[in-house]
XYZ file of C-alpha atoms in Angstrom:
559
model
C 101.806 69.509 82.006
C 105.287 70.561 79.985
C 108.567 69.037 81.344
C 109.739 72.433 82.778
C 106.747 72.563 84.998
C 107.227 68.777 86.066
C 111.124 69.281 87.020
C 110.624 72.390 88.845
C 107.219 70.797 90.717
C 109.517 67.916 91.770
C 112.640 69.970 93.051
C 110.139 72.300 94.665
C 110.850 70.846 98.323
C 114.324 70.702 97.962
C 114.733 73.989 96.479
C 112.867 75.390 99.309
C 115.095 73.950 101.670
C 118.134 75.119 100.028
C 116.852 78.528 99.633
C 115.728 78.936 102.904
C 118.693 77.746 104.468
C 119.649 81.195 105.136
C 116.992 81.127 107.469
C 118.604 78.567 109.830
C 118.627 77.735 114.073
C 118.990 74.406 115.334
C 120.456 71.061 116.248
C 120.265 67.207 114.734
C 118.058 63.934 115.389
C 118.520 60.391 114.629
C 116.144 58.102 112.390
C 116.142 54.361 113.600
C 114.859 53.106 110.412
C 114.166 54.031 106.728
C 111.375 54.088 104.384
C 111.246 51.309 101.905
C 107.956 51.964 100.260
C 106.233 55.250 99.212
C 102.250 54.757 99.211
C 100.183 56.767 97.272
C 96.987 57.615 98.594
C 93.893 59.225 96.640
C 90.821 58.901 99.267
C 90.278 55.312 100.191
C 92.559 54.214 97.244
C 96.436 53.166 97.948
C 98.961 52.082 95.966
C 102.557 51.815 96.995
C 106.028 51.591 94.964
C 109.313 50.192 96.362
C 111.747 53.835 96.740
C 114.285 51.008 95.215
C 112.409 50.960 91.813
C 112.695 54.684 92.063
C 116.564 54.201 92.630
C 117.096 51.628 89.941
C 115.453 54.110 87.706
C 117.009 56.993 88.558
C 120.544 55.385 88.264
C 120.016 53.202 84.968
C 116.661 54.349 83.396
C 115.081 51.127 83.746
C 111.911 50.698 85.417
C 110.441 48.017 86.920
C 107.011 46.408 86.035
C 105.508 48.470 89.200
C 106.896 51.874 88.138
C 106.188 51.215 84.551
C 102.606 51.183 85.202
C 103.173 54.905 86.676
C 105.640 55.985 83.993
C 102.765 55.304 81.106
C 100.886 58.420 82.388
C 103.861 60.510 81.474
C 105.422 61.529 78.219
C 108.860 60.683 77.264
C 110.038 64.159 77.726
C 108.292 64.143 81.061
C 109.741 60.441 82.130
C 113.464 61.973 81.263
C 112.526 64.984 83.542
C 111.680 62.938 86.380
C 114.736 60.738 86.528
C 116.969 64.030 86.097
C 114.934 65.324 89.212
C 115.553 62.453 90.915
C 119.611 62.440 90.472
C 119.535 66.650 91.290
C 121.894 66.738 94.482
C 122.291 69.932 96.351
C 125.232 70.148 98.482
C 124.084 71.837 101.471
C 125.565 71.899 105.321
C 123.625 69.711 107.597
C 123.674 72.452 110.586
C 122.377 74.674 108.115
C 119.694 72.646 107.196
C 118.729 71.763 111.005
C 118.752 75.238 111.786
C 116.418 76.220 109.029
C 114.185 73.212 110.408
C 114.369 74.113 114.312
C 113.468 78.202 113.502
C 110.034 79.389 113.557
C 110.213 79.569 109.550
C 111.236 75.979 109.284
C 108.666 74.631 111.777
C 105.856 76.607 109.671
C 107.210 74.963 106.582
C 107.149 71.276 108.154
C 103.785 71.799 109.086
C 102.409 72.746 105.933
C 104.677 69.897 104.222
C 101.793 67.764 106.519
C 99.102 68.477 104.284
C 100.692 65.799 101.627
C 102.902 63.384 103.845
C 102.252 61.116 106.504
C 104.295 58.417 108.241
C 103.158 54.662 108.075
C 101.031 55.041 111.035
C 99.171 57.833 109.519
C 101.119 60.458 112.188
C 101.614 63.779 111.320
C 105.148 63.954 109.936
C 106.834 67.052 110.883
C 109.624 65.408 113.009
C 110.290 62.252 110.451
C 110.528 64.881 107.949
C 112.961 66.948 109.562
C 114.733 64.097 110.722
C 115.214 62.918 106.763
C 115.994 66.341 105.600
C 119.368 66.536 107.957
C 120.543 63.380 107.781
C 120.040 63.395 104.051
C 122.580 66.777 104.112
C 125.158 64.602 105.643
C 125.983 62.944 102.435
C 128.757 64.102 101.153
C 127.862 63.879 97.279
C 124.726 66.269 98.185
C 121.234 66.101 99.053
C 118.672 64.292 96.767
C 115.135 63.252 96.980
C 115.619 59.956 97.175
C 117.925 60.643 100.210
C 115.296 61.975 101.907
C 113.435 59.101 101.430
C 115.743 56.554 102.448
C 116.058 58.151 105.503
C 112.653 58.826 106.538
C 112.114 57.114 109.867
C 109.210 54.964 108.963
C 108.636 52.027 106.837
C 106.792 53.873 104.731
C 105.824 57.378 103.352
C 102.215 58.015 102.581
C 102.009 60.440 100.087
C 98.198 62.326 99.636
C 97.847 62.457 95.566
C 94.808 64.222 96.006
C 96.278 66.900 98.003
C 99.393 66.674 95.923
C 97.764 67.208 92.737
C 95.671 70.331 93.892
C 99.163 71.739 94.664
C 100.454 70.696 91.372
C 97.224 71.921 89.379
C 98.156 75.207 91.635
C 101.723 75.083 90.864
C 101.396 74.689 86.324
C 98.735 77.319 86.825
C 101.294 79.879 88.502
C 104.065 78.908 85.686
C 101.728 79.943 82.926
C 100.589 82.863 84.181
C 104.294 84.122 85.849
C 105.312 83.478 82.090
C 102.526 85.321 80.647
C 103.224 88.314 82.833
C 106.833 88.736 82.405
C 106.076 88.509 78.601
C 103.212 91.315 79.080
C 106.166 93.494 80.864
C 108.552 92.650 78.235
C 106.073 93.737 75.663
C 104.804 96.791 77.621
C 108.432 98.210 77.505
C 108.933 97.559 73.832
C 105.742 99.870 73.136
C 107.518 102.647 74.892
C 110.818 101.727 73.224
C 112.664 104.755 71.358
C 115.008 103.568 68.982
C 117.772 106.067 69.982
C 120.477 104.827 71.956
C 121.531 107.124 74.957
C 125.231 108.911 74.584
C 127.435 107.258 76.597
C 125.201 104.496 78.063
C 128.800 102.170 78.885
C 130.191 104.765 81.158
C 127.708 104.293 83.690
C 129.819 100.732 84.130
C 133.106 102.346 84.287
C 134.878 103.673 87.700
C 134.491 107.287 88.444
C 136.695 109.808 89.127
C 137.076 109.917 92.567
C 139.390 107.791 95.024
C 137.551 106.965 98.193
C 138.543 105.429 101.635
C 136.877 102.591 103.465
C 136.495 102.433 107.318
C 134.203 100.601 110.078
C 131.986 102.032 111.927
C 129.871 101.157 115.084
C 127.639 102.536 117.904
C 124.707 101.498 119.965
C 121.066 102.766 119.506
C 119.630 103.141 122.849
C 117.325 106.008 121.439
C 113.894 106.428 123.125
C 112.208 105.945 119.334
C 114.106 102.380 119.668
C 113.042 101.647 123.042
C 109.712 102.219 122.354
C 108.893 100.072 119.747
C 111.310 97.066 120.437
C 112.097 97.370 124.269
C 115.715 96.674 123.331
C 118.925 98.568 122.566
C 120.687 97.490 119.158
C 124.529 97.430 118.455
C 124.377 98.695 114.547
C 127.688 98.171 112.446
C 128.631 99.386 109.085
C 131.228 99.881 106.654
C 131.632 103.637 104.675
C 132.794 104.186 101.490
C 133.684 107.855 101.688
C 135.120 109.587 98.102
C 137.891 112.143 98.528
C 136.222 115.129 97.164
C 137.825 118.820 97.677
C 136.897 120.363 100.965
C 133.521 122.123 101.723
C 131.922 119.849 98.877
C 128.654 118.258 100.064
C 128.620 114.581 99.312
C 125.007 112.905 98.923
C 124.298 109.808 101.202
C 123.344 105.920 99.895
C 122.559 103.296 102.441
C 122.693 99.470 101.273
C 120.349 97.363 103.067
C 121.389 93.890 102.787
C 119.069 90.614 102.722
C 118.228 88.037 105.255
C 121.503 85.788 106.103
C 123.881 88.158 104.593
C 125.915 91.140 105.446
C 127.474 94.400 105.080
C 129.919 93.128 102.454
C 127.666 91.389 100.152
C 127.223 94.559 97.932
C 131.113 95.610 98.492
C 131.182 95.711 94.587
C 128.064 98.001 93.993
C 129.458 100.324 97.191
C 133.204 101.183 95.518
C 131.586 101.624 92.314
C 129.078 104.281 94.055
C 131.719 105.828 95.913
C 133.729 106.429 92.988
C 131.191 108.449 91.278
C 131.330 110.705 94.221
C 128.252 109.307 96.921
C 129.122 108.654 100.281
C 127.922 104.916 100.697
C 126.897 103.407 103.915
C 126.593 99.510 104.060
C 124.733 98.392 106.917
C 124.658 95.174 109.064
C 121.505 94.282 110.288
C 122.817 91.896 113.216
C 119.170 90.476 113.851
C 119.386 89.141 110.218
C 122.708 88.520 109.139
C 125.112 86.170 108.373
C 126.848 85.500 111.643
C 123.368 85.822 113.547
C 121.587 83.316 111.794
C 125.143 80.958 111.369
C 125.050 81.421 115.424
C 123.116 78.848 117.223
C 122.320 80.506 120.257
C 121.586 84.272 118.654
C 119.008 82.757 115.967
C 115.764 83.622 116.140
C 114.326 81.473 119.116
C 111.019 83.041 118.962
C 108.418 84.267 116.789
C 108.598 87.513 118.332
C 112.323 87.880 117.806
C 112.296 87.310 113.868
C 109.136 89.611 114.049
C 110.964 92.627 115.791
C 113.471 92.631 112.996
C 110.674 94.130 110.722
C 110.900 97.179 112.935
C 114.826 96.834 113.507
C 115.764 97.332 110.134
C 114.329 100.738 109.360
C 115.689 101.561 112.937
C 119.336 100.891 112.162
C 118.898 103.319 108.795
C 117.269 106.402 111.432
C 119.868 105.451 113.720
C 122.954 105.732 111.844
C 121.606 109.042 110.101
C 120.569 110.719 113.425
C 124.150 109.863 115.008
C 125.960 111.215 111.862
C 123.883 114.379 112.116
C 124.649 114.980 116.128
C 128.134 113.900 115.981
C 129.598 114.534 112.395
C 133.256 114.831 113.670
C 132.958 111.218 114.232
C 133.812 111.193 110.183
C 136.888 113.652 110.330
C 137.777 114.888 107.522
C 134.767 114.383 106.271
C 133.207 116.399 108.990
C 129.901 118.181 107.923
C 130.584 117.301 104.494
C 127.814 114.361 104.141
C 124.431 115.820 102.826
C 122.188 113.973 105.208
C 119.197 115.522 103.844
C 119.684 113.790 100.385
C 119.783 109.825 101.206
C 118.685 107.194 98.937
C 118.611 103.270 100.063
C 119.287 100.419 98.103
C 117.679 97.228 99.407
C 117.689 93.602 98.526
C 115.025 90.941 99.376
C 114.767 91.918 103.268
C 116.656 94.996 102.543
C 114.180 96.005 99.989
C 110.895 95.860 102.367
C 114.140 97.811 104.864
C 114.045 100.441 101.754
C 110.095 100.679 101.277
C 109.272 100.966 104.882
C 111.978 103.993 105.275
C 110.072 105.662 101.738
C 107.023 105.761 103.561
C 104.987 102.526 102.858
C 103.395 101.544 106.404
C 103.684 97.964 107.605
C 99.909 96.961 108.963
C 99.785 93.986 110.633
C 96.199 93.558 110.919
C 96.286 93.508 106.897
C 99.345 91.213 107.121
C 97.481 88.754 109.368
C 94.608 88.772 107.307
C 97.027 87.647 103.940
C 98.601 84.759 106.210
C 95.842 82.814 106.656
C 96.485 80.566 103.561
C 99.389 78.573 103.063
C 102.662 79.081 101.417
C 102.127 76.110 99.430
C 98.936 77.506 97.719
C 101.110 80.216 96.549
C 104.443 78.760 95.741
C 105.651 81.758 97.508
C 108.515 81.152 99.800
C 108.853 84.635 101.192
C 105.734 84.292 102.694
C 107.334 81.905 105.166
C 109.767 85.125 106.232
C 106.698 88.177 105.866
C 104.313 86.101 107.845
C 106.425 86.066 110.964
C 106.010 89.720 111.185
C 102.195 89.097 112.434
C 103.658 88.321 115.754
C 103.999 92.166 116.190
C 101.176 94.032 118.224
C 97.942 94.333 116.032
C 98.814 98.144 115.063
C 99.852 100.319 111.506
C 103.883 101.270 112.060
C 104.933 104.116 110.039
C 108.935 103.848 109.932
C 109.343 106.324 107.434
C 112.501 108.547 107.504
C 112.091 112.184 105.724
C 115.653 112.124 104.689
C 114.882 109.164 102.453
C 114.480 110.764 98.989
C 114.696 107.685 96.682
C 114.715 104.306 97.243
C 116.090 101.024 94.643
C 114.391 98.064 95.744
C 115.825 94.643 94.362
C 114.076 91.434 94.901
C 111.766 93.293 97.446
C 109.486 91.239 99.555
C 106.262 93.314 99.596
C 102.709 91.105 98.976
C 102.361 90.431 102.582
C 103.691 93.395 104.461
C 102.509 95.877 102.134
C 99.006 96.716 100.951
C 98.262 98.400 97.882
C 97.039 101.336 100.249
C 100.513 101.502 101.922
C 102.562 101.113 98.466
C 100.589 104.038 97.112
C 101.610 106.261 99.680
C 105.309 106.537 98.564
C 105.829 110.031 96.814
C 109.583 109.580 95.960
C 111.248 108.019 93.152
C 111.195 104.089 93.349
C 112.789 101.460 91.293
C 111.569 97.900 91.594
C 114.378 95.165 90.229
C 112.780 91.364 89.802
C 114.533 88.356 88.619
C 112.939 86.274 86.110
C 113.754 83.242 88.077
C 113.629 84.212 91.427
C 112.035 81.117 93.496
C 112.029 82.886 96.860
C 110.549 86.251 96.344
C 108.878 85.505 92.747
C 108.940 88.249 90.496
C 105.060 88.387 90.020
C 103.720 88.511 93.439
C 106.538 90.371 95.027
C 107.561 93.276 92.267
C 105.294 93.253 89.317
C 101.945 93.447 90.713
C 103.104 95.474 93.824
C 104.491 97.883 91.273
C 101.318 98.451 89.772
C 100.058 99.907 93.230
C 102.773 102.568 93.034
C 101.532 106.007 92.507
C 104.537 108.239 92.438
C 105.468 109.930 89.210
C 108.689 108.593 88.798
C 108.478 104.432 89.401
C 110.829 102.159 86.989
C 110.437 98.505 87.104
C 113.325 96.654 85.775
C 113.373 92.632 85.152
C 116.542 90.810 84.419
C 115.832 87.859 82.525
C 117.455 84.178 83.999
C 118.481 85.731 87.031
C 117.472 84.722 90.590
C 117.105 85.581 93.797
C 120.979 85.780 94.500
C 122.127 87.106 91.146
C 122.888 90.630 92.315
C 124.749 89.583 95.543
C 128.689 89.768 95.595
C 131.025 87.104 95.668
C 132.379 86.945 99.653
C 136.032 86.828 100.539
C 137.415 83.454 102.033
C 137.650 85.366 105.160
C 134.136 86.129 105.814
C 131.299 84.188 107.225
C 128.891 83.153 104.518
C 125.813 80.871 104.347
C 126.212 78.185 101.959
C 123.434 78.860 98.903
C 123.900 75.928 96.093
C 124.655 77.340 92.823
C 121.638 75.855 91.165
C 119.555 78.704 93.094
C 122.591 81.624 92.092
C 121.664 80.704 88.669
C 124.073 81.342 85.541
C 124.121 85.258 85.334
C 125.485 86.371 88.532
C 128.502 88.681 86.607
C 125.918 89.811 84.056
C 123.347 90.666 86.782
C 125.763 92.678 89.199
C 126.779 94.793 85.838
C 123.083 95.899 85.430
C 122.487 96.904 88.757
C 125.891 99.042 88.980
C 124.839 100.856 85.872
C 121.109 101.317 86.703
C 121.917 102.289 89.853
C 123.953 104.835 89.240
C 121.875 106.387 86.656
C 118.920 106.393 89.190
C 120.864 108.244 91.598
C 122.129 110.772 89.374
C 119.000 111.634 88.049
C 117.091 111.419 91.832
C 119.429 112.239 94.311
C 121.712 114.739 92.438
C 118.909 116.066 90.223
C 121.107 115.449 86.613
C 118.925 115.524 83.987
C 121.107 114.144 81.514
C 120.937 110.906 83.781
C 117.391 110.355 82.601
C 118.172 109.090 78.972
C 119.614 106.123 80.634
C 116.610 105.450 82.162
C 115.094 104.056 79.094
C 114.417 100.520 77.654
C 117.174 101.932 74.622
C 119.464 102.705 77.471
C 118.685 98.865 79.132
C 118.781 97.047 75.896
C 122.261 98.931 75.032
C 123.641 97.295 78.231
C 121.888 94.132 77.906
C 123.378 91.208 76.531
C 121.917 88.371 74.178
C 122.289 85.484 76.990
C 120.565 87.698 79.912
C 117.705 90.282 78.783
C 117.100 93.662 80.408
C 113.503 95.303 80.283
C 112.535 98.562 81.856
C 109.310 99.970 81.817
C 107.474 102.623 83.985
C 104.042 102.151 82.722
C 102.464 99.000 83.556
C 99.102 99.179 85.346
C 96.692 96.963 87.221
C 94.063 97.081 84.381
C 96.781 95.351 82.080
C 97.480 92.473 84.513
C 94.237 91.683 85.633
C 93.059 90.483 82.279
C 96.209 87.602 82.447
C 94.640 85.267 85.338
C 91.717 84.837 82.345
C 94.028 84.182 79.777
C 95.584 81.385 81.209
C 93.133 79.450 82.690
């Protein structure tokens, strides 16, 4: 096992809690005791280790005789990685952690953790682990693996070593497969590389010639379609970024759909960039999965059905806005009649990526979803399944949420593998761009973007891979006055400015070609253009030719 795999395996539980702190809703429990020992169980055999020995090793590097017996199994590099992992701190709000662990997502996470952890009395540990995580998050210095152990409300923690080793073996295989497939994507892009650099590729990053105005918008959707599918009305809010163009000039429309726990301000930098190039941009706020919703105790996902209905509500938000603007164009005076509502593109990130693909014509098949969600997320190490599988609470049918006005979509870190089948994505007929991040631990690139990309049959399809980027790298910075969910810097990664630059440039090229019909922009949707935009420290790949047959060879190669 390489040291990188060891570090990420040891940090996985903390990364899950941090990454999913955007899913949260709840309160607090108190522990009355604390764990002193961790017991490793393998079948009928048990060995224990004082937690104080791990604390001493983390602080000084010195190992007790008991701990030394375990450390002999590791190489010097692995021992150093273990020590660093024990020292790793995630600064999280205890309220946010509590909200996560009381939500349906958090409850499922705790139940699955019970596969490998037990209390001293061999009881199911969901309540104990939840209490330990919440209390460990109250430490102003940050939550660590050791602080979680110390707050565990039992004299000892039992760790099922056999189950843990099986998960570790699966994790190692996943890491190797991921690294191999990412390299396949890079090499596939290079095979179709042309040496010539497109003209004026850097102009994609420059502000356009148009001035624009930003204005808020809100309306209540009580349409029969909404009421029939969900049984409720819904307030839909948005910010409009409208270019000041000559009277009578028709302006194409771009919808921005944020991810879970984000809001209509999350991609303000992209909205302004596109508006300056003559696009009317509508940044939606999906109130059932926004920052404000998830920061509100009283409004969070109180039931599995509430979480599941968001998979219907989000695409309906977009359709409602387009219908409303078509029926009441005077609401946008003096832009009345200037928005071309028949030429619409959707750009969505994470949950918003699902939203974009559903609007593009990929049906949500709940029966297929239920079959996919029979396995634990620990078997796949795909955190996004905790969200996707919430949709299984919907009535078992196929939901078509397509809006024919949507002519092109960009899905950034989309969640796809459970909510869409290969048959669903193969139905898309419009241009599609997938944007994947190599270090995405929430919606892993291979399972959520790369394999699903091969299911697409549409002629104009693009797969973009940003190296060293994470699930959060393209999200913009929030103003101090705006509500924000804290994401640890370890999960944000080191490349947000560069990743946002890439998204600005590639989005503009894609929209100019597929929404405006500007054939000159085709030269910018090539690997040569991507390489001209990229930096040595944050690579950028783009391909259109990845096939299922090519990827099917990879799992056998890494066994």
